């Protein structure tokens, strides 16, 4: 990055997450959500990032973040956040840090870490009541290494590890429900294409203390195989079809913040993405399309009218 660009970043008055000449894909839905979230969280944060696509944002010594950034191994981000929190608490106790210099510990990981490889640290962090915000951008696969199947991959999606005619035969894990079962301070699903809903949830997350999860669906042109210009439309379709329910958990109660009515058929969402193309060509796979629709219908039936 040129000296001019660095100076310009330093001179900017407000908090903006800028591309730092890094290797992010055009149209990245995870970056869109992170950008919106970071604009609200601001510079008084220490982002503890587990290996994944977003790691490429900060290439030492450059970073587009105004606050601090700490890189950990894939499973260790919540443990890193604990260390950061403890250090700040000790410094505050010893009056070696003024309260206004306190920073929020923010974990940032993909779904591969949050749903699977890095799942073991969040439950004890929740049990300890760790005061942190965990942001997961969920692109439904191990994106940085080629979009292999993760525990967040949806039924029927074709991935390099499930390349057959039926795609992935399993089901996406319900991370929202798993976190909520631990009764943390706050859990919410968001998506970058619904910025007002996202903004309200980030404001709520900031207003409470304790363990908080912000789980964002992250449309991924590279891994999901679609034109980068369609990221916002795909995000809207994920909500309109009911595939990605927008909701929050607080004080033992789950509230849906958008109830799509009427719901669009799931195939409007599926047909836009190359990872589901085998369900439409060369022969339409009615069975798998119906299975995906049935899963979404069952979810909303259980939610009620
Ligand atoms: C223990 C471990 N295994 C494998 C890797 C290699 N690796 C780096 S990034 C990545 C993908 C992470 O997937 P996800 O958390 O979903 O983030 P995304 O790449 O999709 O942004 C993998 C497997 C690693 N860094 N550490
Ligand atoms: S692979 Fe997907 S999640 Fe990763 S940078 Fe590219 S668009 Fe974003
Ligand atoms: Mg991922």
GROMACS .gro file of C-alpha atoms and ligand atoms in nm:
model
  340
    1UNK     CA    1   0.000   0.000   0.000
    2UNK     CA    2   0.131   0.346  -0.087
    3UNK     CA    3   0.236   0.599   0.176
    4UNK     CA    4  -0.043   0.819   0.045
    5UNK     CA    5  -0.305   0.547   0.104
    6UNK     CA    6  -0.179   0.483   0.457
    7UNK     CA    7  -0.187   0.855   0.539
    8UNK     CA    8  -0.537   0.883   0.395
    9UNK     CA    9  -0.659   0.594   0.614
   10UNK     CA   10  -0.507   0.753   0.924
   11UNK     CA   11  -0.664   1.089   0.840
   12UNK     CA   12  -1.019   0.959   0.796
   13UNK     CA   13  -1.235   1.103   1.072
   14UNK     CA   14  -1.477   0.816   1.117
   15UNK     CA   15  -1.441   0.441   1.141
   16UNK     CA   16  -1.444   0.272   0.804
   17UNK     CA   17  -1.329  -0.072   0.714
   18UNK     CA   18  -1.131  -0.024   0.396
   19UNK     CA   19  -0.995  -0.286   0.163
   20UNK     CA   20  -0.622  -0.285   0.236
   21UNK     CA   21  -0.506  -0.413  -0.098
   22UNK     CA   22  -0.584  -0.764   0.018
   23UNK     CA   23  -0.710  -1.078  -0.150
   24UNK     CA   24  -1.082  -1.056  -0.076
   25UNK     CA   25  -1.323  -1.155  -0.357
   26UNK     CA   26  -1.549  -0.896  -0.522
   27UNK     CA   27  -1.903  -0.921  -0.387
   28UNK     CA   28  -1.803  -1.098  -0.064
   29UNK     CA   29  -2.115  -1.112   0.155
   30UNK     CA   30  -1.908  -1.181   0.467
   31UNK     CA   31  -1.707  -0.865   0.412
   32UNK     CA   32  -2.029  -0.671   0.351
   33UNK     CA   33  -2.166  -0.780   0.690
   34UNK     CA   34  -1.835  -0.724   0.867
   35UNK     CA   35  -1.810  -0.376   0.719
   36UNK     CA   36  -2.157  -0.287   0.849
   37UNK     CA   37  -2.090  -0.441   1.190
   38UNK     CA   38  -1.750  -0.275   1.230
   39UNK     CA   39  -1.891   0.066   1.142
   40UNK     CA   40  -2.110   0.026   1.452
   41UNK     CA   41  -1.866  -0.144   1.688
   42UNK     CA   42  -1.597   0.108   1.609
   43UNK     CA   43  -1.231   0.133   1.688
   44UNK     CA   44  -1.255   0.047   2.059
   45UNK     CA   45  -1.230  -0.320   1.980
   46UNK     CA   46  -0.973  -0.597   1.974
   47UNK     CA   47  -1.071  -0.832   1.692
   48UNK     CA   48  -0.951  -1.186   1.765
   49UNK     CA   49  -0.961  -1.366   1.433
   50UNK     CA   50  -0.935  -1.739   1.366
   51UNK     CA   51  -0.789  -1.851   1.033
   52UNK     CA   52  -1.030  -1.803   0.744
   53UNK     CA   53  -1.100  -1.566   0.454
   54UNK     CA   54  -1.113  -1.254   0.674
   55UNK     CA   55  -0.760  -1.323   0.794
   56UNK     CA   56  -0.648  -1.191   0.456
   57UNK     CA   57  -0.779  -0.847   0.552
   58UNK     CA   58  -0.488  -0.775   0.781
   59UNK     CA   59  -0.145  -0.841   0.635
   60UNK     CA   60   0.122  -0.735   0.882
   61UNK     CA   61   0.197  -0.449   0.922
   62UNK     CA   62  -0.115  -0.327   0.737
   63UNK     CA   63  -0.473  -0.352   0.852
   64UNK     CA   64  -0.793  -0.179   0.742
   65UNK     CA   65  -0.915  -0.184   1.104
   66UNK     CA   66  -0.890   0.126   1.320
   67UNK     CA   67  -0.870  -0.081   1.638
   68UNK     CA   68  -0.654  -0.380   1.725
   69UNK     CA   69  -0.635  -0.716   1.552
   70UNK     CA   70  -0.507  -1.046   1.689
   71UNK     CA   71  -0.474  -1.358   1.480
   72UNK     CA   72  -0.516  -1.700   1.644
   73UNK     CA   73  -0.527  -2.061   1.530
   74UNK     CA   74  -0.863  -2.186   1.408
   75UNK     CA   75  -0.993  -2.325   1.736
   76UNK     CA   76  -0.849  -2.069   1.975
   77UNK     CA   77  -1.023  -1.739   1.912
   78UNK     CA   78  -1.250  -1.746   2.224
   79UNK     CA   79  -0.946  -1.840   2.436
   80UNK     CA   80  -0.765  -1.543   2.281
   81UNK     CA   81  -1.062  -1.322   2.368
   82UNK     CA   82  -1.045  -1.447   2.728
   83UNK     CA   83  -0.679  -1.347   2.746
   84UNK     CA   84  -0.756  -1.003   2.604
   85UNK     CA   85  -1.048  -0.952   2.846
   86UNK     CA   86  -0.841  -1.067   3.146
   87UNK     CA   87  -0.554  -0.835   3.054
   88UNK     CA   88  -0.786  -0.534   3.029
   89UNK     CA   89  -0.964  -0.624   3.354
   90UNK     CA   90  -0.634  -0.652   3.542
   91UNK     CA   91  -0.511  -0.320   3.403
   92UNK     CA   92  -0.842  -0.156   3.492
   93UNK     CA   93  -0.829  -0.302   3.846
   94UNK     CA   94  -0.476  -0.174   3.893
   95UNK     CA   95  -0.583   0.164   3.758
   96UNK     CA   96  -0.315   0.138   3.492
   97UNK     CA   97  -0.584   0.188   3.228
   98UNK     CA   98  -0.851   0.457   3.226
   99UNK     CA   99  -1.208   0.323   3.183
  100UNK     CA  100  -1.243   0.514   2.856
  101UNK     CA  101  -0.945   0.319   2.719
  102UNK     CA  102  -1.118  -0.013   2.777
  103UNK     CA  103  -1.168  -0.220   2.458
  104UNK     CA  104  -1.431  -0.481   2.363
  105UNK     CA  105  -1.305  -0.830   2.283
  106UNK     CA  106  -1.456  -0.940   1.950
  107UNK     CA  107  -1.407  -1.287   1.807
  108UNK     CA  108  -1.432  -1.313   1.429
  109UNK     CA  109  -1.446  -1.653   1.262
  110UNK     CA  110  -1.600  -1.835   0.971
  111UNK     CA  111  -1.846  -2.120   1.000
  112UNK     CA  112  -1.574  -2.385   0.972
  113UNK     CA  113  -1.438  -2.261   1.304
  114UNK     CA  114  -1.767  -2.156   1.468
  115UNK     CA  115  -1.973  -2.466   1.384
  116UNK     CA  116  -1.701  -2.730   1.390
  117UNK     CA  117  -1.327  -2.704   1.426
  118UNK     CA  118  -1.346  -2.425   1.685
  119UNK     CA  119  -1.667  -2.530   1.861
  120UNK     CA  120  -1.510  -2.656   2.186
  121UNK     CA  121  -1.409  -2.314   2.336
  122UNK     CA  122  -1.746  -2.126   2.317
  123UNK     CA  123  -1.939  -2.340   2.573
  124UNK     CA  124  -1.683  -2.290   2.855
  125UNK     CA  125  -1.654  -1.923   2.757
  126UNK     CA  126  -2.033  -1.895   2.796
  127UNK     CA  127  -2.022  -2.085   3.126
  128UNK     CA  128  -1.758  -1.842   3.255
  129UNK     CA  129  -1.976  -1.553   3.139
  130UNK     CA  130  -1.692  -1.412   2.926
  131UNK     CA  131  -1.774  -1.058   2.823
  132UNK     CA  132  -1.722  -1.077   2.446
  133UNK     CA  133  -1.894  -1.059   2.109
  134UNK     CA  134  -1.850  -1.354   1.873
  135UNK     CA  135  -1.910  -1.269   1.506
  136UNK     CA  136  -1.944  -1.563   1.270
  137UNK     CA  137  -1.970  -1.495   0.897
  138UNK     CA  138  -2.125  -1.813   0.764
  139UNK     CA  139  -2.041  -1.885   0.400
  140UNK     CA  140  -2.145  -2.246   0.455
  141UNK     CA  141  -1.807  -2.403   0.386
  142UNK     CA  142  -1.432  -2.393   0.444
  143UNK     CA  143  -1.404  -2.106   0.198
  144UNK     CA  144  -1.042  -2.009   0.232
  145UNK     CA  145  -0.924  -2.359   0.145
  146UNK     CA  146  -1.167  -2.420  -0.142
  147UNK     CA  147  -1.521  -2.439   0.004
  148UNK     CA  148  -1.505  -2.791   0.142
  149UNK     CA  149  -1.817  -2.908   0.331
  150UNK     CA  150  -1.845  -2.769   0.685
  151UNK     CA  151  -2.103  -2.832   0.957
  152UNK     CA  152  -2.288  -2.528   0.815
  153UNK     CA  153  -2.318  -2.659   0.459
  154UNK     CA  154  -2.686  -2.689   0.358
  155UNK     CA  155  -2.861  -3.000   0.233
  156UNK     CA  156  -2.811  -3.062  -0.138
  157UNK     CA  157  -2.522  -2.817  -0.194
  158UNK     CA  158  -2.242  -2.946  -0.410
  159UNK     CA  159  -1.894  -2.897  -0.263
  160UNK     CA  160  -1.546  -3.027  -0.346
  161UNK     CA  161  -1.589  -3.286  -0.071
  162UNK     CA  162  -1.945  -3.376  -0.184
  163UNK     CA  163  -1.913  -3.357  -0.563
  164UNK     CA  164  -2.173  -3.624  -0.645
  165UNK     CA  165  -2.504  -3.576  -0.827
  166UNK     CA  166  -2.692  -3.529  -0.498
  167UNK     CA  167  -2.443  -3.290  -0.336
  168UNK     CA  168  -2.418  -3.287   0.045
  169UNK     CA  169  -2.671  -3.531   0.195
  170UNK     CA  170  -2.653  -3.401   0.552
  171UNK     CA  171  -2.820  -3.103   0.718
  172UNK     CA  172  -2.685  -2.764   0.829
  173UNK     CA  173  -2.621  -2.751   1.203
  174UNK     CA  174  -2.841  -2.507   1.398
  175UNK     CA  175  -2.574  -2.294   1.569
  176UNK     CA  176  -2.825  -2.031   1.681
  177UNK     CA  177  -3.018  -2.295   1.881
  178UNK     CA  178  -2.700  -2.449   2.021
  179UNK     CA  179  -2.576  -2.112   2.149
  180UNK     CA  180  -2.921  -2.017   2.282
  181UNK     CA  181  -2.934  -2.346   2.477
  182UNK     CA  182  -2.635  -2.218   2.677
  183UNK     CA  183  -2.837  -1.910   2.780
  184UNK     CA  184  -2.580  -1.644   2.688
  185UNK     CA  185  -2.657  -1.272   2.702
  186UNK     CA  186  -2.755  -1.239   2.336
  187UNK     CA  187  -2.771  -1.438   2.012
  188UNK     CA  188  -2.881  -1.295   1.678
  189UNK     CA  189  -2.882  -1.387   1.312
  190UNK     CA  190  -2.815  -1.109   1.061
  191UNK     CA  191  -2.731  -1.062   0.694
  192UNK     CA  192  -2.552  -0.775   0.522
  193UNK     CA  193  -2.839  -0.723   0.276
  194UNK     CA  194  -3.072  -0.627   0.568
  195UNK     CA  195  -2.861  -0.345   0.718
  196UNK     CA  196  -3.131  -0.190   0.938
  197UNK     CA  197  -3.212  -0.521   1.106
  198UNK     CA  198  -2.837  -0.581   1.143
  199UNK     CA  199  -2.775  -0.234   1.290
  200UNK     CA  200  -3.048  -0.272   1.551
  201UNK     CA  201  -2.907  -0.608   1.660
  202UNK     CA  202  -2.553  -0.474   1.688
  203UNK     CA  203  -2.683  -0.188   1.901
  204UNK     CA  204  -2.858  -0.443   2.126
  205UNK     CA  205  -2.544  -0.655   2.145
  206UNK     CA  206  -2.336  -0.352   2.243
  207UNK     CA  207  -2.588  -0.258   2.514
  208UNK     CA  208  -2.552  -0.585   2.707
  209UNK     CA  209  -2.259  -0.759   2.873
  210UNK     CA  210  -2.158  -1.123   2.862
  211UNK     CA  211  -2.126  -1.375   2.581
  212UNK     CA  212  -2.297  -1.260   2.260
  213UNK     CA  213  -2.314  -1.425   1.918
  214UNK     CA  214  -2.380  -1.241   1.593
  215UNK     CA  215  -2.431  -1.504   1.323
  216UNK     CA  216  -2.433  -1.366   0.970
  217UNK     CA  217  -2.516  -1.560   0.657
  218UNK     CA  218  -2.239  -1.465   0.415
  219UNK     CA  219  -2.328  -1.509   0.047
  220UNK     CA  220  -2.002  -1.610  -0.119
  221UNK     CA  221  -1.974  -1.563  -0.498
  222UNK     CA  222  -1.661  -1.775  -0.515
  223UNK     CA  223  -1.776  -2.068  -0.304
  224UNK     CA  224  -2.144  -2.058  -0.401
  225UNK     CA  225  -2.065  -1.993  -0.767
  226UNK     CA  226  -2.267  -1.689  -0.872
  227UNK     CA  227  -2.202  -1.347  -1.021
  228UNK     CA  228  -2.059  -1.111  -0.751
  229UNK     CA  229  -2.317  -0.848  -0.847
  230UNK     CA  230  -2.593  -1.079  -0.712
  231UNK     CA  231  -2.478  -1.084  -0.348
  232UNK     CA  232  -2.745  -0.846  -0.219
  233UNK     CA  233  -3.021  -1.016  -0.420
  234UNK     CA  234  -2.917  -1.359  -0.294
  235UNK     CA  235  -2.917  -1.222   0.060
  236UNK     CA  236  -3.271  -1.088   0.010
  237UNK     CA  237  -3.382  -1.424  -0.135
  238UNK     CA  238  -3.234  -1.610   0.163
  239UNK     CA  239  -3.467  -1.406   0.386
  240UNK     CA  240  -3.773  -1.401   0.153
  241UNK     CA  241  -3.766  -1.779   0.105
  242UNK     CA  242  -3.726  -1.837   0.479
  243UNK     CA  243  -3.395  -2.019   0.429
  244UNK     CA  244  -3.221  -1.770   0.665
  245UNK     CA  245  -3.453  -1.671   0.950
  246UNK     CA  246  -3.370  -1.334   1.105
  247UNK     CA  247  -3.413  -1.367   1.481
  248UNK     CA  248  -3.268  -1.294   1.821
  249UNK     CA  249  -3.245  -1.461   2.160
  250UNK     CA  250  -3.251  -1.260   2.481
  251UNK     CA  251  -3.357  -1.341   2.839
  252UNK     CA  252  -3.471  -1.691   2.744
  253UNK     CA  253  -3.694  -1.571   2.461
  254UNK     CA  254  -3.654  -1.609   2.083
  255UNK     CA  255  -3.806  -1.338   1.862
  256UNK     CA  256  -3.820  -1.341   1.483
  257UNK     CA  257  -3.738  -0.994   1.356
  258UNK     CA  258  -3.863  -1.063   1.001
  259UNK     CA  259  -4.134  -1.314   0.915
  260UNK     CA  260  -4.145  -1.357   0.536
  261UNK     CA  261  -4.508  -1.360   0.429
  262UNK     CA  262  -4.586  -1.498   0.183
  263UNK     CA  263  -4.265  -1.699   0.162
  264UNK     CA  264  -4.107  -1.730  -0.182
  265UNK     CA  265  -4.032  -2.087  -0.301
  266UNK     CA  266  -3.679  -2.199  -0.205
  267UNK     CA  267  -3.593  -2.275  -0.566
  268UNK     CA  268  -3.582  -1.900  -0.638
  269UNK     CA  269  -3.283  -1.891  -0.401
  270UNK     CA  270  -3.130  -2.222  -0.513
  271UNK     CA  271  -3.150  -2.155  -0.888
  272UNK     CA  272  -2.928  -1.848  -0.858
  273UNK     CA  273  -2.630  -2.048  -0.732
  274UNK     CA  274  -2.397  -2.283  -0.916
  275UNK     CA  275  -2.357  -2.500  -0.605
  276UNK     CA  276  -2.722  -2.608  -0.655
  277UNK     CA  277  -2.715  -2.618  -1.039
  278UNK     CA  278  -2.711  -3.001  -1.036
  279UNK     CA  279  -3.064  -2.986  -0.887
  280UNK     CA  280  -3.193  -2.822  -1.207
  281UNK     CA  281  -2.970  -2.954  -1.488
  282UNK     CA  282  -2.936  -3.171  -1.687
  283UNK     CA  283  -3.242  -3.321  -1.514
  284UNK     CA  284  -3.448  -3.150  -1.246
  285UNK     CA  285  -3.405  -3.326  -0.908
  286UNK     CA  286  -3.756  -3.281  -0.765
  287UNK     CA  287  -3.678  -3.504  -0.466
  288UNK     CA  288  -3.395  -3.290  -0.326
  289UNK     CA  289  -3.564  -2.958  -0.407
  290UNK     CA  290  -3.874  -3.088  -0.222
  291UNK     CA  291  -3.660  -3.200   0.073
  292UNK     CA  292  -3.507  -2.852   0.103
  293UNK     CA  293  -3.851  -2.688   0.077
  294UNK     CA  294  -3.991  -2.931   0.337
  295UNK     CA  295  -3.711  -2.843   0.581
  296UNK     CA  296  -3.786  -2.470   0.550
  297UNK     CA  297  -4.165  -2.529   0.576
  298UNK     CA  298  -4.119  -2.740   0.891
  299UNK     CA  299  -3.908  -2.466   1.051
  300UNK     CA  300  -4.170  -2.195   0.994
  301UNK     CA  301  -4.457  -2.427   1.094
  302UNK     CA  302  -4.284  -2.475   1.429
  303UNK     CA  303  -4.243  -2.096   1.465
  304UNK     CA  304  -4.619  -2.060   1.427
  305UNK     CA  305  -4.837  -1.791   1.265
  306LIG     C1  306  -0.638  -2.656   1.270
  306LIG     C2  307  -0.639  -2.601   1.129
  306LIG     N1  308  -0.679  -2.679   1.028
  306LIG     C3  309  -0.683  -2.633   0.904
  306LIG     C4  310  -0.642  -2.505   0.878
  306LIG     C5  311  -0.640  -2.454   0.735
  306LIG     N2  312  -0.745  -2.356   0.714
  306LIG     C6  313  -0.717  -2.222   0.711
  306LIG     S1  314  -0.850  -2.128   0.677
  306LIG     C7  315  -0.948  -2.267   0.665
  306LIG     C8  316  -1.092  -2.255   0.630
  306LIG     C9  317  -1.172  -2.197   0.744
  306LIG     O1  318  -1.310  -2.205   0.714
  306LIG     P1  319  -1.411  -2.105   0.782
  306LIG     O2  320  -1.388  -2.101   0.929
  306LIG     O3  321  -1.547  -2.140   0.737
  306LIG     O4  322  -1.370  -1.964   0.724
  306LIG     P2  323  -1.372  -1.921   0.570
  306LIG     O5  324  -1.245  -1.973   0.511
  306LIG     O6  325  -1.491  -1.983   0.506
  306LIG     O7  326  -1.376  -1.773   0.574
  306LIG    C10  327  -0.876  -2.383   0.689
  306LIG    C11  328  -0.931  -2.520   0.686
  306LIG    C12  329  -0.598  -2.425   0.985
  306LIG     N3  330  -0.559  -2.299   0.968
  306LIG     N4  331  -0.598  -2.475   1.110
  307LIG     S1  332  -1.425  -1.712  -0.074
  307LIG    FE1  333  -1.626  -1.626  -0.024
  307LIG     S2  334  -1.614  -1.564   0.195
  307LIG    FE2  335  -1.403  -1.593   0.115
  307LIG     S3  336  -1.338  -1.385   0.049
  307LIG    FE3  337  -1.422  -1.492  -0.130
  307LIG     S4  338  -1.642  -1.432  -0.137
  307LIG    FE4  339  -1.563  -1.383   0.069
  308LIG    MG1  340  -1.668  -2.059   0.592
   0.00000   0.00000   0.00000
